[in-house]
Coordinates of C-alpha atoms and ligand atoms in Angstrom, one line a residue:
M10 CA 0.0 0.0 -0.1
K11 CA 1.5 3.3 -1.1
L12 CA 1.8 5.8 2.1
A13 CA 0.7 9.5 1.7
I14 CA 4.3 10.5 2.1
N15 CA 5.3 8.9 -1.2
G16 CA 2.0 10.1 -3.1
G17 CA -0.7 7.6 -1.8
K18 CA -3.8 8.7 -0.8
R19 CA -4.4 10.1 2.7
S20 CA -5.8 7.9 5.3
F21 CA -7.8 10.9 6.9
D22 CA -9.0 13.9 5.3
S23 CA -10.3 15.6 8.9
E24 CA -9.7 14.4 12.1
P25 CA -13.0 13.9 14.7
E26 CA -11.9 17.1 17.1
S27 CA -14.6 15.4 19.5
M28 CA -12.3 12.5 20.2
F29 CA -10.0 15.2 22.0
H30 CA -12.0 17.3 23.4
W31 CA -10.8 17.9 26.9
P32 CA -11.7 18.9 29.9
I33 CA -15.6 18.1 29.7
V34 CA -17.5 21.1 30.8
T35 CA -21.1 21.1 31.6
Q36 CA -23.5 23.3 33.0
E37 CA -22.4 22.5 36.6
D38 CA -18.9 23.8 35.9
I39 CA -20.3 26.9 34.3
D40 CA -22.5 27.7 37.2
A41 CA -19.9 27.3 39.9
V42 CA -17.5 29.3 38.2
I43 CA -20.1 32.2 37.7
D44 CA -21.5 31.9 41.3
V45 CA -17.8 32.9 42.3
V46 CA -17.7 35.8 40.0
K47 CA -21.1 37.2 41.0
S48 CA -20.2 37.1 44.6
G49 CA -16.8 38.3 44.0
T50 CA -15.1 35.7 46.0
M51 CA -12.3 34.9 43.4
S52 CA -9.6 36.0 46.2
G53 CA -11.6 34.1 49.1
T54 CA -10.2 30.4 50.5
V55 CA -13.8 29.1 51.8
I56 CA -14.4 27.0 48.2
T57 CA -11.0 26.6 48.1
K58 CA -10.7 24.7 51.0
Q59 CA -13.7 22.7 50.7
F60 CA -11.8 21.5 47.3
E61 CA -8.5 20.7 49.1
K62 CA -10.6 18.4 51.7
E63 CA -12.5 16.9 49.2
F64 CA -9.2 16.0 46.9
A65 CA -7.5 15.0 49.7
A66 CA -10.3 12.6 50.8
W67 CA -10.4 11.1 47.3
I68 CA -6.8 10.6 46.9
G69 CA -6.0 9.6 50.6
S70 CA -3.8 12.2 51.8
E71 CA -4.3 13.8 55.2
Y72 CA -3.4 17.2 53.8
A73 CA -4.0 19.3 50.7
L74 CA -3.2 23.0 50.2
G75 CA -4.2 24.7 46.9
F76 CA -1.9 26.8 45.0
C77 CA -2.2 29.4 41.8
N78 CA -0.3 27.4 39.7
G79 CA 1.8 24.1 39.9
T80 CA 5.4 25.8 39.4
S81 CA 4.5 27.7 42.9
S82 CA 3.5 24.4 44.6
I83 CA 6.4 22.7 43.7
E84 CA 8.6 25.7 45.2
A85 CA 7.0 25.7 48.2
A86 CA 7.2 21.8 48.5
M87 CA 10.9 22.2 47.8
W88 CA 11.3 24.7 50.6
A89 CA 9.1 23.2 53.2
C90 CA 11.7 20.1 52.7
G91 CA 14.5 22.3 53.4
V92 CA 15.8 23.3 50.5
G93 CA 18.2 26.1 50.8
A94 CA 21.2 28.1 49.9
G95 CA 24.1 25.3 49.0
D96 CA 22.0 22.5 48.8
E97 CA 21.3 19.9 46.0
I98 CA 18.3 18.1 44.7
I99 CA 18.1 15.1 42.4
C100 CA 15.5 15.3 39.3
P101 CA 15.3 13.4 36.2
S102 CA 16.5 15.7 33.3
M103 CA 13.6 14.4 30.8
T104 CA 10.9 16.8 32.4
Y105 CA 9.0 20.2 32.6
W106 CA 11.6 22.6 33.9
A107 CA 9.0 23.5 36.8
S108 CA 9.9 20.0 38.3
A109 CA 13.5 21.6 39.0
A110 CA 14.0 25.1 38.1
Q111 CA 12.9 27.0 41.3
A112 CA 15.8 24.9 43.4
L113 CA 18.0 27.7 41.7
K114 CA 15.4 30.5 43.3
L115 CA 16.2 28.9 46.7
G116 CA 19.9 29.0 46.3
A117 CA 20.6 25.3 45.6
T118 CA 21.4 23.4 42.5
V119 CA 20.1 20.4 40.6
N120 CA 22.0 17.1 40.4
F121 CA 20.3 15.8 37.5
C122 CA 19.8 11.9 36.8
D123 CA 18.7 9.8 34.1
I124 CA 15.5 8.2 33.4
T125 CA 14.6 4.4 32.1
P126 CA 13.9 4.2 28.4
D127 CA 10.7 2.1 29.0
T128 CA 9.2 3.9 31.9
L129 CA 10.4 7.5 30.9
T130 CA 10.7 7.9 34.9
I131 CA 13.5 8.2 37.0
D132 CA 16.4 5.5 36.9
P133 CA 16.5 4.2 40.6
K134 CA 20.1 2.8 39.6
D135 CA 21.0 6.3 38.6
I136 CA 20.4 8.0 42.3
E137 CA 22.4 6.8 45.2
H138 CA 25.6 8.1 43.5
R139 CA 24.4 11.5 43.4
I140 CA 23.4 11.6 46.8
G141 CA 26.0 14.1 48.6
P142 CA 25.9 15.6 52.2
R143 CA 23.9 18.9 51.0
T144 CA 20.9 16.5 49.1
K145 CA 17.7 17.5 50.5
A146 CA 15.3 16.1 48.5
I147 CA 14.5 13.9 45.1
V148 CA 12.2 15.1 42.8
V149 CA 10.6 12.0 41.5
V150 CA 8.3 12.6 38.3
N151 CA 5.2 10.4 37.4
Y152 CA 5.9 11.2 33.4
A153 CA 3.2 11.0 31.1
G154 CA 1.0 9.2 33.9
H155 CA 3.4 6.6 34.5
P156 CA 4.0 6.1 38.1
A157 CA 7.7 6.0 39.0
D158 CA 9.3 2.9 40.6
F159 CA 8.8 3.8 44.0
D160 CA 9.5 0.3 45.6
S161 CA 13.1 0.8 44.3
I162 CA 13.6 4.7 45.5
V163 CA 11.6 4.9 48.6
P164 CA 14.4 2.6 50.3
I165 CA 17.2 4.7 49.0
A166 CA 15.6 7.8 50.4
K167 CA 14.9 6.3 53.7
K168 CA 18.4 5.1 54.1
H169 CA 19.9 8.8 53.2
G170 CA 17.1 10.3 55.1
I171 CA 16.0 12.8 51.9
K172 CA 12.6 13.6 51.1
I173 CA 10.8 12.7 48.2
I174 CA 9.1 15.1 46.5
E175 CA 6.7 13.8 43.8
D176 CA 5.7 16.0 41.0
N177 CA 2.5 14.6 39.8
S178 CA 1.5 17.2 37.6
H179 CA 1.1 14.2 34.6
A180 CA -0.5 11.7 36.9
Q181 CA -3.5 13.1 38.9
G182 CA -5.5 9.8 39.2
S183 CA -2.3 7.6 38.5
L184 CA -2.1 4.3 41.0
Y185 CA 1.2 2.7 41.7
K186 CA 0.4 -0.7 43.0
G187 CA -2.9 0.4 44.2
K188 CA -1.9 3.5 45.7
F189 CA -2.6 6.9 44.2
T190 CA 0.7 8.8 43.1
G191 CA 1.1 12.0 44.7
T192 CA 0.7 10.4 47.9
I193 CA 3.5 8.1 47.9
G194 CA 6.3 10.6 48.5
D195 CA 6.8 12.7 51.6
I196 CA 5.0 15.3 49.7
G197 CA 3.6 15.8 46.2
A198 CA 2.8 18.7 44.2
M199 CA 1.2 19.3 41.0
S200 CA -0.4 21.6 38.4
L201 CA -3.9 21.5 37.8
M202 CA -3.4 23.7 34.6
A203 CA -5.9 23.7 31.7
G204 CA -3.8 21.3 29.4
K205 CA -3.2 18.8 32.1
S206 CA -5.8 15.7 32.5
F207 CA -6.9 17.6 35.8
A208 CA -7.7 20.6 34.0
I209 CA -9.3 23.5 36.2
G210 CA -7.5 26.5 35.1
E211 CA -4.1 28.1 36.6
A212 CA -3.6 26.3 39.5
G213 CA -1.8 23.5 41.8
I214 CA -1.9 21.4 44.9
I215 CA 0.0 19.6 47.5
L216 CA -0.5 16.7 49.3
T217 CA 1.1 15.3 52.4
N218 CA 0.4 13.3 55.4
D219 CA 3.4 15.7 57.2
R220 CA 1.6 18.3 59.4
E221 CA 5.0 20.1 59.7
L222 CA 5.5 19.8 55.8
F223 CA 1.7 21.4 55.2
E224 CA 2.8 24.2 57.6
R225 CA 5.7 25.0 56.2
A226 CA 4.2 25.2 52.8
V227 CA 1.7 27.3 54.2
L228 CA 4.0 29.8 55.4
Y229 CA 5.9 29.7 51.9
G230 CA 2.8 31.6 50.1
H231 CA -0.5 31.5 52.0
Y232 CA -0.4 34.9 54.3
E233 CA -3.8 34.5 54.7
R234 CA -3.6 31.2 56.5
T235 CA -1.5 32.6 59.3
G236 CA -4.0 34.5 61.3
V237 CA -4.4 37.6 60.2
P238 CA -7.6 39.6 59.7
S239 CA -8.5 39.9 55.7
R240 CA -11.3 41.4 54.1
F241 CA -11.9 38.1 52.0
N242 CA -11.8 35.5 54.5
P243 CA -12.7 34.4 58.1
V244 CA -9.6 34.9 60.5
D245 CA -7.7 31.6 59.8
N246 CA -4.5 30.3 61.3
E247 CA -3.2 27.0 60.0
L248 CA 0.3 27.5 61.9
S249 CA 0.5 25.5 65.2
Y250 CA 4.3 24.8 65.5
P251 CA 5.4 28.0 67.5
E252 CA 8.6 28.7 65.6
L253 CA 6.1 29.0 62.6
A254 CA 3.3 30.7 64.0
H255 CA 4.8 33.9 64.8
F256 CA 5.7 34.6 61.2
K257 CA 2.1 35.8 61.0
G258 CA 0.9 37.9 58.2
I259 CA 3.9 37.9 55.5
P260 CA 4.6 34.7 53.9
I261 CA 8.1 33.7 54.4
G262 CA 8.6 32.9 50.5
G263 CA 7.5 36.5 49.6
M264 CA 4.7 35.4 47.4
K265 CA 1.0 34.7 47.4
G266 CA 0.2 31.3 46.3
R267 CA -3.6 31.1 46.7
M268 CA -5.7 29.5 44.2
N269 CA -8.4 31.8 42.5
Q270 CA -11.7 30.5 43.8
T271 CA -13.0 30.2 39.9
C272 CA -10.4 27.0 39.6
S273 CA -11.5 25.6 42.9
A274 CA -15.1 25.8 42.1
M275 CA -14.7 24.2 38.9
G276 CA -12.5 21.6 40.7
R277 CA -15.2 20.6 43.0
V278 CA -17.4 19.7 40.3
Q279 CA -14.6 18.1 37.9
L280 CA -13.6 16.0 41.1
K281 CA -17.1 14.5 41.0
Y282 CA -16.6 13.0 37.6
Y283 CA -12.8 12.6 37.3
P284 CA -12.6 8.9 38.4
D285 CA -15.1 7.9 35.9
R286 CA -13.9 10.1 33.2
I287 CA -10.1 9.0 33.4
K288 CA -11.3 5.1 33.4
V289 CA -12.7 5.8 29.9
I290 CA -9.5 7.6 29.0
Q291 CA -7.8 4.4 30.4
E292 CA -10.3 2.0 28.1
S293 CA -9.4 4.2 25.1
M294 CA -6.0 4.2 25.6
N295 CA -5.7 0.6 26.2
Y296 CA -7.8 -0.1 23.4
F297 CA -5.6 1.9 21.1
W298 CA -2.2 0.1 22.1
D299 CA -4.2 -3.4 22.0
C300 CA -4.6 -2.8 18.2
L301 CA -1.2 -2.1 17.5
A302 CA -0.1 -4.9 20.1
D303 CA 1.8 -7.4 17.3
L304 CA 3.8 -4.6 15.7
P305 CA 7.4 -3.6 15.5
G306 CA 8.9 -0.1 16.3
L307 CA 6.4 1.3 18.4
H308 CA 5.2 -0.5 21.9
P309 CA 2.9 1.1 24.6
H310 CA 4.4 3.7 27.7
R311 CA 1.9 1.6 30.1
V312 CA 1.8 -0.2 33.2
D313 CA 0.8 -3.4 34.6
M314 CA -2.8 -3.1 35.5
N315 CA -2.9 -6.6 37.1
E316 CA -0.3 -5.4 39.9
G317 CA -3.0 -2.5 40.7
S318 CA -1.2 0.6 38.6
T319 CA -2.9 2.7 36.3
M320 CA -1.9 5.6 34.2
G321 CA -4.6 7.8 35.5
G322 CA -5.5 10.4 33.0
W323 CA -2.7 9.2 30.6
Y324 CA -1.6 12.7 29.9
Y325 CA 0.8 13.4 26.8
P326 CA 0.3 9.6 25.8
Q327 CA 4.2 8.4 24.1
G328 CA 4.7 5.5 22.1
L329 CA 8.1 3.8 22.7
Y330 CA 10.0 4.2 19.6
R331 CA 12.6 1.5 18.5
R332 CA 14.0 2.5 15.1
N333 CA 16.3 -0.6 15.2
E334 CA 12.9 -2.8 14.6
L335 CA 12.1 -0.5 11.8
R336 CA 15.3 -0.3 9.8
G337 CA 16.8 2.7 11.4
L338 CA 14.0 4.9 10.6
S339 CA 14.3 8.1 12.4
S340 CA 11.3 9.4 15.0
D341 CA 11.1 12.3 12.7
R342 CA 10.5 10.5 9.8
F343 CA 8.2 8.0 11.0
S344 CA 6.0 10.7 12.7
K345 CA 6.0 12.8 9.3
A346 CA 4.6 9.7 7.4
V347 CA 2.2 9.8 10.2
N348 CA 1.3 13.3 9.6
A349 CA 0.9 13.0 5.9
E350 CA -1.9 10.6 6.2
G351 CA -3.7 12.9 8.1
I352 CA -3.0 12.8 11.7
K353 CA -1.5 15.7 13.3
W354 CA -1.0 15.0 16.6
C355 CA 2.3 12.7 16.2
F356 CA 6.2 13.9 16.5
P357 CA 9.0 13.0 18.4
G358 CA 8.0 12.6 21.9
G359 CA 8.8 13.4 25.7
N360 CA 10.7 16.8 26.9
S361 CA 14.1 18.2 25.8
P362 CA 16.6 17.4 28.7
L363 CA 17.1 20.1 31.2
H364 CA 20.9 19.4 32.3
I365 CA 22.3 20.7 28.9
H366 CA 20.0 24.0 29.2
P367 CA 21.9 27.2 29.7
F368 CA 19.4 28.2 32.6
F369 CA 20.6 25.2 34.7
N370 CA 24.0 26.2 34.0
E371 CA 24.7 29.5 33.4
S372 CA 21.9 31.8 34.6
D373 CA 22.7 34.5 37.2
L374 CA 19.3 34.9 38.8
F375 CA 20.6 37.1 41.6
H376 CA 23.0 39.5 39.8
M377 CA 26.3 37.5 41.8
G378 CA 28.5 37.8 38.6
K379 CA 28.4 33.6 38.8
P380 CA 26.1 31.1 37.6
T381 CA 23.3 30.7 40.2
A382 CA 24.2 27.1 40.0
I383 CA 27.3 27.3 42.2
A384 CA 27.2 30.9 43.6
F385 CA 26.0 29.7 47.2
G386 CA 29.0 27.5 47.7
Q387 CA 26.9 24.4 46.2
R388 CA 28.8 21.4 44.7
D389 CA 29.3 22.0 40.8
V390 CA 27.4 18.9 39.8
R391 CA 26.8 20.5 36.2
Q392 CA 26.9 18.2 33.4
K393 CA 27.7 18.2 29.9
A394 CA 26.2 16.4 26.8
G395 CA 26.6 13.1 26.7
S396 CA 26.2 12.3 30.4
L397 CA 22.7 11.1 30.4
P398 CA 22.1 9.3 27.1
V399 CA 18.9 8.2 27.8
S400 CA 17.5 11.7 28.6
E401 CA 19.5 12.9 25.7
S402 CA 18.0 10.3 23.4
I403 CA 14.4 11.0 24.2
H404 CA 13.5 12.7 20.9
E405 CA 14.8 9.4 19.2
I406 CA 12.8 7.1 21.7
T407 CA 9.5 8.1 21.9
V408 CA 7.0 9.3 19.8
A409 CA 3.8 11.4 21.1
V410 CA 0.6 9.6 20.3
P411 CA -3.1 11.2 20.0
W412 CA -4.8 11.1 23.6
F413 CA -8.1 9.7 23.2
K414 CA -10.4 10.9 25.8
H415 CA -13.7 8.7 24.6
L416 CA -14.1 5.1 24.0
E417 CA -15.3 5.3 20.4
K418 CA -13.6 1.6 19.4
N419 CA -14.0 2.5 15.3
V420 CA -12.5 5.9 15.8
I421 CA -9.7 4.7 17.4
R422 CA -9.2 1.5 15.6
S423 CA -9.2 4.0 12.5
Y424 CA -6.1 5.7 13.9
A425 CA -4.4 2.8 14.9
D426 CA -4.9 1.2 11.4
V427 CA -2.7 4.4 10.2
F428 CA 0.2 3.7 12.7
R429 CA -0.2 0.1 11.4
K430 CA -0.2 1.1 7.6
V431 CA 3.1 3.4 8.3
I432 CA 4.8 0.6 10.3
E433 CA 4.0 -2.0 7.8
N434 CA 5.4 0.1 5.3
A435 CA 8.0 1.6 6.9
D436 CA 10.6 0.6 4.3
Q437 CA 9.0 2.9 1.9
I438 CA 9.7 6.0 3.8
P439 CA 12.4 8.1 2.5
S440 CA 15.0 8.8 5.2
K441 CA 15.0 12.4 4.4
Ligands
PLP528 C1 2.6 21.3 34.0 C2 3.8 20.9 34.6 C3 4.2 21.7 35.7 C4 4.2 23.4 36.2 O1 2.9 23.5 36.6 P1 2.2 24.7 36.0 O2 0.7 24.7 36.5 O3 2.1 24.9 34.5 O4 2.9 25.9 36.6 C5 5.3 21.2 36.3 N1 5.7 19.8 36.3 C6 5.4 19.2 35.3 C7 6.1 17.7 35.0 C8 4.3 19.6 34.3 O5 4.2 19.1 33.2

């Protein structure tokens, strides 16, 4: 069969956008948001606290704390875990910048580690040798919904007395052996922004069972919860530790982290339906991958559901691309052949590795005339290209595939048929 990239007939004239439409918004969401706007309570915390309580109950966490975005929630989590000037965190290089960049703002540096090519999450074998006297935390990213290998990671952190911060921005609702990700480390922080699978605007949330970490996160960016009277909120004091409580009224992070209540109001509505809606996504994505099960070159990035693990809302689905099974065809050429058939969402996947970005190597945030990564006496753990081979090959070993939100098997099968056609005829695809 002649592929479209070689002048054959395209498989799709137009794509059914409804398959990808997300989040699902009903009148109930709209009413909840409008109520906040009409009552002028955007800056309040009453609804946000209800949302936190419900989110925590769903996911099985003692405490939850809403934030204005995921980036600020991760920053507060780092500070809560004691990350400060001269310290180090360990973080996989292949992730979004906001898993790690805030460490520099705290005067710390990032010792980047590699991922495994099948899970795309932190490689447990690349952690321990990076731990130094100033290592305060390991940031574990449940990448593209895939839970990290916690059975291997948790004992390493325990042994060295280091905190685990989960960046769960891709994985709201993912299970690791029956337990929700975001609740397995000492503290979970995550984005709930509009593009994520739990999508309620610009928002973030922290989860922890540790009262002290919770209070430190409050102190970092939630002055309105430290016992000061406020026009928008009843007097509210979340700080019970005497050494924290006297910081009444000014957040130690010098920032405001509170969530806009249009977001938390929508969050309360979304949460009611989210568990059922992500089950549909899981069935849809699993069906897509099952359709391609016998083929070489492109393999599913997913978990063993028999172990009680899931991919949550399956944010940013990835195919594990193995060019050696397709006569060396590059991920880029493969994707272009799929695009030519009429599927737009297919391209070399993942996130670009962070350890070689100038931000982590050269940027001088504090105008000190030297890179922030070493300006506070941190160990110089900066790494050159070639040091983290799996992360550096990410665009070659992954291909982003369509994210089906709705279980319409005939439509999903027609997509899978296009991938099948390209794989079965891969030898026709010119390498340039
Ligand atoms: C989206 C994202 C963030 C940042 O969250 P924002 O809400 O955009 O600030 C952090 N980490 C990861 C892995 C993300 O995907």
